[in-house]
């Protein structure tokens, strides 16, 4: 299922090169969902899955954190997230700074 979603998202991105912000999901008539509607939908999905605080921004944060964990350059993550300032993107590196510190602490020379 995750692979299928990845393929759908990749196709969607290929179809819209160079376009600005465009909602991913829409009503049947083509109008985008309101922010509150999407937040309500994700909260319901979270409750069903047993995930607390399930909001759209959490998906964005998880995506950025996963990219950082996989070694994607921070400048690329900044571009993907649409951040003007690299400082906004640097928030996602804090988790990995703590992990790096813990890894170094485990090394006994």
PDB file of C-alpha atoms in Angstrom, residues 46-97:
ATOM      1  CA  UNK A  46      -5.306   8.949  13.610  1.00  0.00           C
ATOM      2  CA  UNK A  47      -8.018   7.836  16.033  1.00  0.00           C
ATOM      3  CA  UNK A  48      -8.713   4.778  13.896  1.00  0.00           C
ATOM      4  CA  UNK A  49      -4.990   3.950  13.784  1.00  0.00           C
ATOM      5  CA  UNK A  50      -4.424   4.714  17.461  1.00  0.00           C
ATOM      6  CA  UNK A  51      -2.154   7.688  16.696  1.00  0.00           C
ATOM      7  CA  UNK A  52      -2.546  10.751  18.885  1.00  0.00           C
ATOM      8  CA  UNK A  53      -2.154  14.326  17.600  1.00  0.00           C
ATOM      9  CA  UNK A  54      -2.588  13.215  13.992  1.00  0.00           C
ATOM     10  CA  UNK A  55      -2.607  16.465  12.024  1.00  0.00           C
ATOM     11  CA  UNK A  56      -1.403  17.246   8.466  1.00  0.00           C
ATOM     12  CA  UNK A  57       1.689  19.074   9.708  1.00  0.00           C
ATOM     13  CA  UNK A  58       2.799  15.909  11.485  1.00  0.00           C
ATOM     14  CA  UNK A  59       3.046  14.163   8.098  1.00  0.00           C
ATOM     15  CA  UNK A  60       5.180  17.024   6.811  1.00  0.00           C
ATOM     16  CA  UNK A  61       7.437  16.842   9.862  1.00  0.00           C
ATOM     17  CA  UNK A  62       7.801  13.065   9.545  1.00  0.00           C
ATOM     18  CA  UNK A  63       8.638  13.399   5.841  1.00  0.00           C
ATOM     19  CA  UNK A  64      11.341  15.994   6.505  1.00  0.00           C
ATOM     20  CA  UNK A  65      12.756  14.045   9.448  1.00  0.00           C
ATOM     21  CA  UNK A  66      12.902  10.841   7.398  1.00  0.00           C
ATOM     22  CA  UNK A  67      14.746  12.661   4.605  1.00  0.00           C
ATOM     23  CA  UNK A  68      17.260  14.086   7.095  1.00  0.00           C
ATOM     24  CA  UNK A  69      17.752  10.658   8.679  1.00  0.00           C
ATOM     25  CA  UNK A  70      18.473   9.171   5.253  1.00  0.00           C
ATOM     26  CA  UNK A  71      21.195  11.766   4.676  1.00  0.00           C
ATOM     27  CA  UNK A  72      19.413  14.080   2.243  1.00  0.00           C
ATOM     28  CA  UNK A  73      21.158  17.458   2.191  1.00  0.00           C
ATOM     29  CA  UNK A  74      19.418  20.104   4.268  1.00  0.00           C
ATOM     30  CA  UNK A  75      19.269  22.460   1.259  1.00  0.00           C
ATOM     31  CA  UNK A  76      17.256  19.888  -0.680  1.00  0.00           C
ATOM     32  CA  UNK A  77      14.891  19.388   2.256  1.00  0.00           C
ATOM     33  CA  UNK A  78      14.532  23.185   2.472  1.00  0.00           C
ATOM     34  CA  UNK A  79      13.532  23.312  -1.198  1.00  0.00           C
ATOM     35  CA  UNK A  80      11.089  20.415  -0.890  1.00  0.00           C
ATOM     36  CA  UNK A  81       9.399  22.046   2.108  1.00  0.00           C
ATOM     37  CA  UNK A  82       9.336  25.476   0.491  1.00  0.00           C
ATOM     38  CA  UNK A  83      11.157  27.165   3.356  1.00  0.00           C
ATOM     39  CA  UNK A  84      12.630  30.571   2.553  1.00  0.00           C
ATOM     40  CA  UNK A  85      15.053  30.384   5.463  1.00  0.00           C
ATOM     41  CA  UNK A  86      17.373  27.454   6.092  1.00  0.00           C
ATOM     42  CA  UNK A  87      16.834  28.122   9.806  1.00  0.00           C
ATOM     43  CA  UNK A  88      13.243  26.890   9.480  1.00  0.00           C
ATOM     44  CA  UNK A  89      14.505  23.647   7.982  1.00  0.00           C
ATOM     45  CA  UNK A  90      17.229  23.190  10.593  1.00  0.00           C
ATOM     46  CA  UNK A  91      14.510  22.284  13.129  1.00  0.00           C
ATOM     47  CA  UNK A  92      14.464  18.827  11.541  1.00  0.00           C
ATOM     48  CA  UNK A  93      18.150  18.239  12.299  1.00  0.00           C
ATOM     49  CA  UNK A  94      17.784  18.584  16.082  1.00  0.00           C
ATOM     50  CA  UNK A  95      16.576  15.015  16.476  1.00  0.00           C
ATOM     51  CA  UNK A  96      19.599  13.760  14.600  1.00  0.00           C
ATOM     52  CA  UNK A  97      22.007  15.918  16.598  1.00  0.00           C
TER      53      UNK A  97
END
